[in-house]
């Protein structure tokens, strides 16, 4: 059997990079899709993934744009084969309380965090059902389950992702395609490090394991859900949050 082809959106980001590495270690051909304009981060990503010798490649795409996703999926199909695995890890924050939130802070976030999931799934799921195999994982968030001060936009998008996950999971359940979400807690990523230190310390204090998560711990969960023999897990949401729910 030829290598399974995996597209990871937000592929050069904090969680995305760890997911790319884990999937490549599991024998997948990985395409890290992300904004080509992130030059500095891209250079670091290339350095970090050099040892994977072409098993991880970068493809520029703005996943908030439908046509970019269609072009990405076609390019990948021509060069590496049709996408068997899609991990939607692209996401942004625009944190501020609702009373201060501009319309752009709402819509910009929705375009990336939620439209991006539609754009990628809409362009790949038919091929998966036709071939009788597919694995889709949407990276949601603990904050889509609990809500977070200053994140009405982000929490709404992340909760919406899981609704999308369950609905699509039902539509493709008999065609060999699984659709799941993973809800990470606070992990060691640039996004989390941008949260003011005092706020972050308060959050960590509520995590029973008493630390931030490692991106590799999220990647392990994605690998589990995208395995060839994971066909009986679908429409699920796997929280990976250091026991955070037990604090409530
Ligand atoms: N809970 C309750 N009250 C809070 C609060 C909190 N967490 N944070 C601020 N407040 C209060 C303030 O004390 C202030 O009170 P007063 O009006 O009486 O002075 C009021 O709420 C308004 O505060 P601000 O004007 O400071 O609010 P703001 O609009 O500037 O937003 C914030 C503050 C930027 C949202 C800040 O609270 C913050 O950064 N919070 C953390 C958000 C967060 O956790 N983001 C996660 C990003 S990482 C990620 O999302 C990854 C993932 O999936 C886990």
PDB file of C-alpha atoms and ligand atoms in Angstrom:
ATOM      1  CA  UNK A   1       0.000   0.000   0.000  1.00  0.00           C
ATOM      2  CA  UNK A   2       1.319   3.471  -0.817  1.00  0.00           C
ATOM      3  CA  UNK A   3       1.907   5.912   2.007  1.00  0.00           C
ATOM      4  CA  UNK A   4      -1.104   7.633   3.453  1.00  0.00           C
ATOM      5  CA  UNK A   5      -1.094  11.339   2.635  1.00  0.00           C
ATOM      6  CA  UNK A   6      -1.833  13.753   5.484  1.00  0.00           C
ATOM      7  CA  UNK A   7      -2.530  17.489   5.229  1.00  0.00           C
ATOM      8  CA  UNK A   8      -2.032  19.426   8.472  1.00  0.00           C
ATOM      9  CA  UNK A   9      -3.349  22.998   8.427  1.00  0.00           C
ATOM     10  CA  UNK A  10      -1.579  25.427  10.708  1.00  0.00           C
ATOM     11  CA  UNK A  11       1.183  22.931   9.990  1.00  0.00           C
ATOM     12  CA  UNK A  12       4.105  25.170  10.919  1.00  0.00           C
ATOM     13  CA  UNK A  13       2.512  26.404  14.166  1.00  0.00           C
ATOM     14  CA  UNK A  14       3.002  25.244  17.738  1.00  0.00           C
ATOM     15  CA  UNK A  15       0.712  22.223  17.712  1.00  0.00           C
ATOM     16  CA  UNK A  16       0.877  21.788  13.926  1.00  0.00           C
ATOM     17  CA  UNK A  17       4.636  21.195  13.856  1.00  0.00           C
ATOM     18  CA  UNK A  18       4.404  18.502  16.535  1.00  0.00           C
ATOM     19  CA  UNK A  19       1.519  16.858  14.671  1.00  0.00           C
ATOM     20  CA  UNK A  20       3.483  16.865  11.384  1.00  0.00           C
ATOM     21  CA  UNK A  21       6.465  15.203  13.077  1.00  0.00           C
ATOM     22  CA  UNK A  22       4.365  12.546  14.781  1.00  0.00           C
ATOM     23  CA  UNK A  23       2.472  11.637  11.600  1.00  0.00           C
ATOM     24  CA  UNK A  24       5.723  11.445   9.616  1.00  0.00           C
ATOM     25  CA  UNK A  25       7.185   9.164  12.315  1.00  0.00           C
ATOM     26  CA  UNK A  26       4.106   6.998  11.831  1.00  0.00           C
ATOM     27  CA  UNK A  27       4.953   6.632   8.130  1.00  0.00           C
ATOM     28  CA  UNK A  28       2.653   9.246   6.624  1.00  0.00           C
ATOM     29  CA  UNK A  29       3.597  11.633   3.815  1.00  0.00           C
ATOM     30  CA  UNK A  30       2.855  14.949   5.499  1.00  0.00           C
ATOM     31  CA  UNK A  31       1.986  18.286   3.901  1.00  0.00           C
ATOM     32  CA  UNK A  32       2.162  21.217   6.306  1.00  0.00           C
ATOM     33  CA  UNK A  33      -0.221  23.867   4.966  1.00  0.00           C
ATOM     34  CA  UNK A  34       0.164  27.365   6.349  1.00  0.00           C
ATOM     35  CA  UNK A  35       0.515  31.012   5.369  1.00  0.00           C
ATOM     36  CA  UNK A  36       3.569  31.545   3.151  1.00  0.00           C
ATOM     37  CA  UNK A  37       4.007  34.964   4.748  1.00  0.00           C
ATOM     38  CA  UNK A  38       5.194  33.498   8.087  1.00  0.00           C
ATOM     39  CA  UNK A  39       8.799  33.656   6.850  1.00  0.00           C
ATOM     40  CA  UNK A  40      10.583  33.527  10.203  1.00  0.00           C
ATOM     41  CA  UNK A  41       8.475  30.690  11.535  1.00  0.00           C
ATOM     42  CA  UNK A  42       8.789  28.847   8.214  1.00  0.00           C
ATOM     43  CA  UNK A  43      12.580  28.985   8.361  1.00  0.00           C
ATOM     44  CA  UNK A  44      12.511  27.539  11.904  1.00  0.00           C
ATOM     45  CA  UNK A  45      10.051  24.862  10.800  1.00  0.00           C
ATOM     46  CA  UNK A  46      12.284  23.821   7.902  1.00  0.00           C
ATOM     47  CA  UNK A  47      15.199  23.531  10.304  1.00  0.00           C
ATOM     48  CA  UNK A  48      13.189  21.520  12.835  1.00  0.00           C
ATOM     49  CA  UNK A  49      11.900  19.092  10.202  1.00  0.00           C
ATOM     50  CA  UNK A  50      15.043  18.782   8.063  1.00  0.00           C
ATOM     51  CA  UNK A  51      15.728  15.243   9.319  1.00  0.00           C
ATOM     52  CA  UNK A  52      12.415  14.045   7.872  1.00  0.00           C
ATOM     53  CA  UNK A  53      13.902  14.174   4.353  1.00  0.00           C
ATOM     54  CA  UNK A  54      10.884  15.128   2.301  1.00  0.00           C
ATOM     55  CA  UNK A  55       8.381  13.178   4.389  1.00  0.00           C
ATOM     56  CA  UNK A  56       7.229  16.559   5.669  1.00  0.00           C
ATOM     57  CA  UNK A  57       6.825  19.265   3.035  1.00  0.00           C
ATOM     58  CA  UNK A  58       5.445  22.781   3.256  1.00  0.00           C
ATOM     59  CA  UNK A  59       2.632  24.076   1.022  1.00  0.00           C
ATOM     60  CA  UNK A  60       1.487  27.695   1.226  1.00  0.00           C
ATOM     61  CA  UNK A  61      -2.260  28.212   1.640  1.00  0.00           C
ATOM     62  CA  UNK A  62      -4.634  30.615   3.330  1.00  0.00           C
ATOM     63  CA  UNK A  63      -7.192  28.139   4.604  1.00  0.00           C
ATOM     64  CA  UNK A  64      -9.712  30.900   5.297  1.00  0.00           C
ATOM     65  CA  UNK A  65     -10.112  31.093   1.497  1.00  0.00           C
ATOM     66  CA  UNK A  66     -12.094  28.360  -0.217  1.00  0.00           C
ATOM     67  CA  UNK A  67     -10.207  28.595  -3.509  1.00  0.00           C
ATOM     68  CA  UNK A  68      -6.840  28.318  -1.754  1.00  0.00           C
ATOM     69  CA  UNK A  69      -7.993  25.072  -0.133  1.00  0.00           C
ATOM     70  CA  UNK A  70      -9.238  23.684  -3.464  1.00  0.00           C
ATOM     71  CA  UNK A  71      -5.895  24.541  -5.094  1.00  0.00           C
ATOM     72  CA  UNK A  72      -3.952  23.031  -2.172  1.00  0.00           C
ATOM     73  CA  UNK A  73      -5.893  19.766  -2.301  1.00  0.00           C
ATOM     74  CA  UNK A  74      -5.402  19.501  -6.101  1.00  0.00           C
ATOM     75  CA  UNK A  75      -1.700  20.267  -5.826  1.00  0.00           C
ATOM     76  CA  UNK A  76      -1.260  17.609  -3.134  1.00  0.00           C
ATOM     77  CA  UNK A  77      -3.229  15.045  -5.160  1.00  0.00           C
ATOM     78  CA  UNK A  78      -1.065  15.625  -8.241  1.00  0.00           C
ATOM     79  CA  UNK A  79       2.229  15.552  -6.408  1.00  0.00           C
ATOM     80  CA  UNK A  80       1.742  13.059  -3.563  1.00  0.00           C
ATOM     81  CA  UNK A  81      -1.669  11.431  -3.985  1.00  0.00           C
ATOM     82  CA  UNK A  82      -5.135  12.185  -2.614  1.00  0.00           C
ATOM     83  CA  UNK A  83      -5.448  13.271   0.981  1.00  0.00           C
ATOM     84  CA  UNK A  84      -6.304  10.372   3.301  1.00  0.00           C
ATOM     85  CA  UNK A  85      -5.871  12.349   6.510  1.00  0.00           C
ATOM     86  CA  UNK A  86      -6.767  15.980   7.227  1.00  0.00           C
ATOM     87  CA  UNK A  87      -5.881  17.623  10.518  1.00  0.00           C
ATOM     88  CA  UNK A  88      -7.426  21.063  10.931  1.00  0.00           C
ATOM     89  CA  UNK A  89      -5.015  22.716  13.355  1.00  0.00           C
ATOM     90  CA  UNK A  90      -5.009  26.264  11.956  1.00  0.00           C
ATOM     91  CA  UNK A  91      -6.343  28.730  14.466  1.00  0.00           C
ATOM     92  CA  UNK A  92      -5.972  32.302  15.690  1.00  0.00           C
ATOM     93  CA  UNK A  93      -6.977  34.218  18.797  1.00  0.00           C
ATOM     94  CA  UNK A  94      -8.389  37.743  19.018  1.00  0.00           C
ATOM     95  CA  UNK A  95      -8.853  37.880  22.791  1.00  0.00           C
ATOM     96  CA  UNK A  96     -10.875  40.704  24.290  1.00  0.00           C
ATOM     97  CA  UNK A  97     -14.070  40.993  26.309  1.00  0.00           C
ATOM     98  CA  UNK A  98     -17.244  41.172  24.231  1.00  0.00           C
ATOM     99  CA  UNK A  99     -17.928  44.757  25.208  1.00  0.00           C
ATOM    100  CA  UNK A 100     -14.676  45.771  23.457  1.00  0.00           C
ATOM    101  CA  UNK A 101     -14.742  43.286  20.581  1.00  0.00           C
ATOM    102  CA  UNK A 102     -14.830  44.760  17.078  1.00  0.00           C
ATOM    103  CA  UNK A 103     -16.697  43.104  14.265  1.00  0.00           C
ATOM    104  CA  UNK A 104     -13.355  42.349  12.588  1.00  0.00           C
ATOM    105  CA  UNK A 105     -12.128  40.524  15.718  1.00  0.00           C
ATOM    106  CA  UNK A 106     -15.181  38.304  15.434  1.00  0.00           C
ATOM    107  CA  UNK A 107     -15.216  37.719  11.663  1.00  0.00           C
ATOM    108  CA  UNK A 108     -11.426  37.357  11.159  1.00  0.00           C
ATOM    109  CA  UNK A 109     -11.395  34.623  13.757  1.00  0.00           C
ATOM    110  CA  UNK A 110     -14.433  32.845  12.304  1.00  0.00           C
ATOM    111  CA  UNK A 111     -12.912  32.910   8.800  1.00  0.00           C
ATOM    112  CA  UNK A 112      -9.800  31.080   9.980  1.00  0.00           C
ATOM    113  CA  UNK A 113     -11.039  28.896  12.829  1.00  0.00           C
ATOM    114  CA  UNK A 114     -14.379  27.768  11.428  1.00  0.00           C
ATOM    115  CA  UNK A 115     -14.567  28.534   7.688  1.00  0.00           C
ATOM    116  CA  UNK A 116     -11.149  26.884   7.372  1.00  0.00           C
ATOM    117  CA  UNK A 117     -12.590  23.601   8.641  1.00  0.00           C
ATOM    118  CA  UNK A 118     -15.441  23.763   6.129  1.00  0.00           C
ATOM    119  CA  UNK A 119     -13.099  24.719   3.286  1.00  0.00           C
ATOM    120  CA  UNK A 120     -10.723  21.804   3.918  1.00  0.00           C
ATOM    121  CA  UNK A 121     -13.372  19.174   4.610  1.00  0.00           C
ATOM    122  CA  UNK A 122     -15.549  20.207   1.669  1.00  0.00           C
ATOM    123  CA  UNK A 123     -12.582  19.812  -0.678  1.00  0.00           C
ATOM    124  CA  UNK A 124     -11.385  16.433   0.623  1.00  0.00           C
ATOM    125  CA  UNK A 125     -14.284  14.412   1.963  1.00  0.00           C
ATOM    126  CA  UNK A 126     -15.727  13.260  -1.394  1.00  0.00           C
ATOM    127  CA  UNK A 127     -12.401  11.725  -2.372  1.00  0.00           C
ATOM    128  CA  UNK A 128     -12.189   9.973   1.002  1.00  0.00           C
ATOM    129  CA  UNK A 129     -15.677   8.469   0.750  1.00  0.00           C
ATOM    130  CA  UNK A 130     -15.063   7.377  -2.857  1.00  0.00           C
ATOM    131  CA  UNK A 131     -11.870   5.579  -1.819  1.00  0.00           C
ATOM    132  CA  UNK A 132     -13.494   4.193   1.351  1.00  0.00           C
ATOM    133  CA  UNK A 133     -10.917   5.578   3.766  1.00  0.00           C
ATOM    134  CA  UNK A 134     -10.418   8.876   5.527  1.00  0.00           C
ATOM    135  CA  UNK A 135      -9.440  10.364   8.866  1.00  0.00           C
ATOM    136  CA  UNK A 136     -10.361  13.933   9.786  1.00  0.00           C
ATOM    137  CA  UNK A 137      -9.288  15.479  13.092  1.00  0.00           C
ATOM    138  CA  UNK A 138     -10.361  18.964  14.099  1.00  0.00           C
ATOM    139  CA  UNK A 139      -8.237  20.648  16.749  1.00  0.00           C
ATOM    140  CA  UNK A 140     -10.757  22.324  19.031  1.00  0.00           C
ATOM    141  CA  UNK A 141      -9.974  23.596  22.553  1.00  0.00           C
ATOM    142  CA  UNK A 142     -10.823  23.221  26.204  1.00  0.00           C
ATOM    143  CA  UNK A 143     -12.165  26.758  25.879  1.00  0.00           C
ATOM    144  CA  UNK A 144     -14.805  25.528  23.431  1.00  0.00           C
ATOM    145  CA  UNK A 145     -16.056  23.321  26.241  1.00  0.00           C
ATOM    146  CA  UNK A 146     -15.745  25.619  29.269  1.00  0.00           C
ATOM    147  CA  UNK A 147     -15.789  29.121  27.720  1.00  0.00           C
ATOM    148  CA  UNK A 148     -13.018  31.579  28.615  1.00  0.00           C
ATOM    149  CA  UNK A 149     -13.086  35.222  29.664  1.00  0.00           C
ATOM    150  CA  UNK A 150     -12.124  37.330  26.637  1.00  0.00           C
ATOM    151  CA  UNK A 151     -12.836  34.552  24.143  1.00  0.00           C
ATOM    152  CA  UNK A 152     -16.480  34.715  23.081  1.00  0.00           C
ATOM    153  CA  UNK A 153     -15.263  34.496  19.463  1.00  0.00           C
ATOM    154  CA  UNK A 154     -12.721  31.684  19.999  1.00  0.00           C
ATOM    155  CA  UNK A 155     -14.933  29.658  22.343  1.00  0.00           C
ATOM    156  CA  UNK A 156     -17.836  29.895  19.887  1.00  0.00           C
ATOM    157  CA  UNK A 157     -15.667  28.745  16.973  1.00  0.00           C
ATOM    158  CA  UNK A 158     -14.123  25.887  18.957  1.00  0.00           C
ATOM    159  CA  UNK A 159     -17.505  24.668  20.239  1.00  0.00           C
ATOM    160  CA  UNK A 160     -18.813  25.015  16.667  1.00  0.00           C
ATOM    161  CA  UNK A 161     -15.999  22.833  15.408  1.00  0.00           C
ATOM    162  CA  UNK A 162     -17.182  19.967  17.512  1.00  0.00           C
ATOM    163  CA  UNK A 163     -20.795  20.338  16.314  1.00  0.00           C
ATOM    164  CA  UNK A 164     -19.450  20.252  12.769  1.00  0.00           C
ATOM    165  CA  UNK A 165     -17.378  17.166  13.672  1.00  0.00           C
ATOM    166  CA  UNK A 166     -20.380  15.193  14.923  1.00  0.00           C
ATOM    167  CA  UNK A 167     -22.605  16.160  11.982  1.00  0.00           C
ATOM    168  CA  UNK A 168     -19.999  15.247   9.349  1.00  0.00           C
ATOM    169  CA  UNK A 169     -19.111  12.060  11.252  1.00  0.00           C
ATOM    170  CA  UNK A 170     -22.715  10.910  10.808  1.00  0.00           C
ATOM    171  CA  UNK A 171     -22.738  11.766   7.099  1.00  0.00           C
ATOM    172  CA  UNK A 172     -19.660   9.660   6.281  1.00  0.00           C
ATOM    173  CA  UNK A 173     -19.837   6.967   8.977  1.00  0.00           C
ATOM    174  CA  UNK A 174     -20.615   4.138   6.538  1.00  0.00           C
ATOM    175  CA  UNK A 175     -17.910   5.100   4.055  1.00  0.00           C
ATOM    176  CA  UNK A 176     -14.768   4.325   6.051  1.00  0.00           C
ATOM    177  CA  UNK A 177     -14.224   7.943   7.038  1.00  0.00           C
ATOM    178  CA  UNK A 178     -13.964   9.032  10.677  1.00  0.00           C
ATOM    179  CA  UNK A 179     -14.276  12.592  11.942  1.00  0.00           C
ATOM    180  CA  UNK A 180     -13.190  13.480  15.462  1.00  0.00           C
ATOM    181  CA  UNK A 181     -12.073  16.465  17.458  1.00  0.00           C
ATOM    182  CA  UNK A 182      -9.307  16.881  19.992  1.00  0.00           C
ATOM    183  CA  UNK A 183      -9.664  19.584  22.635  1.00  0.00           C
ATOM    184  CA  UNK A 184      -6.260  20.569  23.980  1.00  0.00           C
ATOM    185  CA  UNK A 185      -5.876  22.390  27.238  1.00  0.00           C
ATOM    186  CA  UNK A 186      -3.197  25.094  27.635  1.00  0.00           C
ATOM    187  CA  UNK A 187      -0.002  23.876  25.941  1.00  0.00           C
ATOM    188  CA  UNK A 188       3.519  25.228  25.473  1.00  0.00           C
ATOM    189  CA  UNK A 189       2.834  27.179  22.282  1.00  0.00           C
ATOM    190  CA  UNK A 190       3.403  30.749  21.174  1.00  0.00           C
ATOM    191  CA  UNK A 191      -0.355  31.349  21.331  1.00  0.00           C
ATOM    192  CA  UNK A 192      -0.527  30.438  25.009  1.00  0.00           C
ATOM    193  CA  UNK A 193       2.705  32.298  25.809  1.00  0.00           C
ATOM    194  CA  UNK A 194       1.022  35.496  24.531  1.00  0.00           C
ATOM    195  CA  UNK A 195      -1.494  35.299  27.406  1.00  0.00           C
ATOM    196  CA  UNK A 196      -0.345  37.715  30.142  1.00  0.00           C
ATOM    197  CA  UNK A 197       1.905  35.861  32.598  1.00  0.00           C
ATOM    198  CA  UNK A 198      -0.280  36.477  35.657  1.00  0.00           C
ATOM    199  CA  UNK A 199      -3.400  35.238  33.836  1.00  0.00           C
ATOM    200  CA  UNK A 200      -1.506  32.182  32.584  1.00  0.00           C
ATOM    201  CA  UNK A 201      -0.245  31.394  36.091  1.00  0.00           C
ATOM    202  CA  UNK A 202      -3.819  31.487  37.413  1.00  0.00           C
ATOM    203  CA  UNK A 203      -4.922  29.074  34.695  1.00  0.00           C
ATOM    204  CA  UNK A 204      -2.044  26.641  35.307  1.00  0.00           C
ATOM    205  CA  UNK A 205      -2.891  26.689  39.020  1.00  0.00           C
ATOM    206  CA  UNK A 206      -6.259  25.152  38.122  1.00  0.00           C
ATOM    207  CA  UNK A 207      -4.765  22.302  36.088  1.00  0.00           C
ATOM    208  CA  UNK A 208      -4.543  19.164  38.264  1.00  0.00           C
ATOM    209  CA  UNK A 209      -1.275  17.994  36.651  1.00  0.00           C
ATOM    210  CA  UNK A 210       0.118  21.466  37.432  1.00  0.00           C
ATOM    211  CA  UNK A 211       1.775  22.288  34.129  1.00  0.00           C
ATOM    212  CA  UNK A 212       1.198  23.264  30.522  1.00  0.00           C
ATOM    213  CA  UNK A 213       0.758  20.459  28.003  1.00  0.00           C
ATOM    214  CA  UNK A 214       3.497  19.513  25.559  1.00  0.00           C
ATOM    215  CA  UNK A 215       2.530  19.853  21.865  1.00  0.00           C
ATOM    216  CA  UNK A 216       3.776  16.269  21.445  1.00  0.00           C
ATOM    217  CA  UNK A 217       1.057  15.121  23.858  1.00  0.00           C
ATOM    218  CA  UNK A 218      -1.585  16.533  21.515  1.00  0.00           C
ATOM    219  CA  UNK A 219       0.191  15.010  18.514  1.00  0.00           C
ATOM    220  CA  UNK A 220       0.075  11.542  20.126  1.00  0.00           C
ATOM    221  CA  UNK A 221      -3.704  11.831  20.373  1.00  0.00           C
ATOM    222  CA  UNK A 222      -3.980  12.874  16.726  1.00  0.00           C
ATOM    223  CA  UNK A 223      -1.820   9.903  15.711  1.00  0.00           C
ATOM    224  CA  UNK A 224      -4.115   7.588  17.672  1.00  0.00           C
ATOM    225  CA  UNK A 225      -7.248   8.940  15.963  1.00  0.00           C
ATOM    226  CA  UNK A 226      -5.737   8.847  12.464  1.00  0.00           C
ATOM    227  CA  UNK A 227      -4.403   5.284  12.689  1.00  0.00           C
ATOM    228  CA  UNK A 228      -5.657   2.854  10.061  1.00  0.00           C
ATOM    229  CA  UNK A 229      -7.206   0.702  12.794  1.00  0.00           C
ATOM    230  CA  UNK A 230      -9.075   3.578  14.507  1.00  0.00           C
ATOM    231  CA  UNK A 231     -12.189   3.108  12.368  1.00  0.00           C
ATOM    232  CA  UNK A 232     -14.593   2.588  15.278  1.00  0.00           C
ATOM    233  CA  UNK A 233     -13.911   5.982  16.877  1.00  0.00           C
ATOM    234  CA  UNK A 234     -15.945   8.700  15.217  1.00  0.00           C
ATOM    235  CA  UNK A 235     -17.861  11.812  16.231  1.00  0.00           C
ATOM    236  CA  UNK A 236     -15.835  11.835  19.446  1.00  0.00           C
ATOM    237  CA  UNK A 237     -14.104  14.680  21.212  1.00  0.00           C
ATOM    238  CA  UNK A 238     -10.962  13.757  23.112  1.00  0.00           C
ATOM    239  CA  UNK A 239     -10.046  16.272  25.841  1.00  0.00           C
ATOM    240  CA  UNK A 240      -6.277  16.445  26.477  1.00  0.00           C
ATOM    241  CA  UNK A 241      -6.106  18.994  29.248  1.00  0.00           C
ATOM    242  CA  UNK A 242      -4.243  17.686  32.293  1.00  0.00           C
ATOM    243  CA  UNK A 243      -7.476  16.908  34.127  1.00  0.00           C
ATOM    244  CA  UNK A 244      -8.781  20.492  33.939  1.00  0.00           C
ATOM    245  CA  UNK A 245     -12.463  19.426  34.069  1.00  0.00           C
ATOM    246  CA  UNK A 246     -11.921  17.919  37.512  1.00  0.00           C
ATOM    247  CA  UNK A 247     -11.295  21.448  38.817  1.00  0.00           C
ATOM    248  CA  UNK A 248     -14.948  22.391  38.338  1.00  0.00           C
TER     249      UNK A 248
HETATM  250  N1  LIG B   1     -12.249  36.565  34.959  1.00  0.00           N
HETATM  251  C1  LIG B   1     -13.040  37.498  35.507  1.00  0.00           C
HETATM  252  N2  LIG B   1     -12.860  38.814  35.347  1.00  0.00           N
HETATM  253  C2  LIG B   1     -11.824  39.194  34.591  1.00  0.00           C
HETATM  254  C3  LIG B   1     -10.947  38.288  33.996  1.00  0.00           C
HETATM  255  C4  LIG B   1     -11.175  36.918  34.216  1.00  0.00           C
HETATM  256  N3  LIG B   1     -10.406  35.948  33.686  1.00  0.00           N
HETATM  257  N4  LIG B   1     -10.012  38.981  33.294  1.00  0.00           N
HETATM  258  C5  LIG B   1     -10.293  40.284  33.439  1.00  0.00           C
HETATM  259  N5  LIG B   1     -11.397  40.405  34.267  1.00  0.00           N
HETATM  260  C6  LIG B   1     -12.050  41.643  34.682  1.00  0.00           C
HETATM  261  C7  LIG B   1     -11.035  42.771  34.852  1.00  0.00           C
HETATM  262  O1  LIG B   1     -10.539  42.738  36.155  1.00  0.00           O
HETATM  263  C8  LIG B   1     -11.852  44.006  34.555  1.00  0.00           C
HETATM  264  O2  LIG B   1     -12.595  44.354  35.662  1.00  0.00           O
HETATM  265  P1  LIG B   1     -12.995  45.894  35.881  1.00  0.00           P
HETATM  266  O3  LIG B   1     -13.796  46.337  34.707  1.00  0.00           O
HETATM  267  O4  LIG B   1     -13.765  45.860  37.151  1.00  0.00           O
HETATM  268  O5  LIG B   1     -11.685  46.629  35.995  1.00  0.00           O
HETATM  269  C9  LIG B   1     -12.864  43.527  33.490  1.00  0.00           C
HETATM  270  O6  LIG B   1     -12.915  42.086  33.647  1.00  0.00           O
HETATM  271  C10 LIG B   1     -12.429  43.866  32.080  1.00  0.00           C
HETATM  272  O7  LIG B   1     -11.076  43.522  31.954  1.00  0.00           O
HETATM  273  P2  LIG B   1     -10.229  44.061  30.783  1.00  0.00           P
HETATM  274  O8  LIG B   1     -10.688  45.418  30.388  1.00  0.00           O
HETATM  275  O9  LIG B   1      -8.803  43.854  31.109  1.00  0.00           O
HETATM  276  O10 LIG B   1     -10.677  43.058  29.628  1.00  0.00           O
HETATM  277  P3  LIG B   1     -10.098  43.000  28.198  1.00  0.00           P
HETATM  278  O11 LIG B   1     -11.194  43.181  27.242  1.00  0.00           O
HETATM  279  O12 LIG B   1      -8.898  43.863  28.046  1.00  0.00           O
HETATM  280  O13 LIG B   1      -9.618  41.489  28.120  1.00  0.00           O
HETATM  281  C11 LIG B   1      -8.086  39.727  28.368  1.00  0.00           C
HETATM  282  C12 LIG B   1      -8.716  40.942  29.030  1.00  0.00           C
HETATM  283  C13 LIG B   1      -7.112  40.177  27.279  1.00  0.00           C
HETATM  284  C14 LIG B   1      -9.123  38.851  27.734  1.00  0.00           C
HETATM  285  C15 LIG B   1      -7.356  38.974  29.470  1.00  0.00           C
HETATM  286  O14 LIG B   1      -8.283  38.647  30.479  1.00  0.00           O
HETATM  287  C16 LIG B   1      -6.756  37.687  28.973  1.00  0.00           C
HETATM  288  O15 LIG B   1      -5.751  37.675  28.274  1.00  0.00           O
HETATM  289  N6  LIG B   1      -7.332  36.555  29.352  1.00  0.00           N
HETATM  290  C17 LIG B   1      -6.855  35.233  28.952  1.00  0.00           C
HETATM  291  C18 LIG B   1      -7.561  34.773  27.755  1.00  0.00           C
HETATM  292  C19 LIG B   1      -7.059  33.373  27.426  1.00  0.00           C
HETATM  293  O16 LIG B   1      -6.972  32.492  28.280  1.00  0.00           O
HETATM  294  N7  LIG B   1      -6.759  33.139  26.167  1.00  0.00           N
HETATM  295  C20 LIG B   1      -6.254  31.874  25.751  1.00  0.00           C
HETATM  296  C21 LIG B   1      -5.356  32.065  24.561  1.00  0.00           C
HETATM  297  S1  LIG B   1      -4.493  30.567  24.169  1.00  0.00           S
HETATM  298  C22 LIG B   1      -5.673  29.595  23.538  1.00  0.00           C
HETATM  299  O17 LIG B   1      -6.772  29.985  23.289  1.00  0.00           O
HETATM  300  C23 LIG B   1      -5.270  28.173  23.259  1.00  0.00           C
HETATM  301  C24 LIG B   1      -6.253  27.230  23.796  1.00  0.00           C
HETATM  302  O18 LIG B   1      -7.068  26.708  23.031  1.00  0.00           O
HETATM  303  C25 LIG B   1      -6.201  26.846  25.222  1.00  0.00           C
END
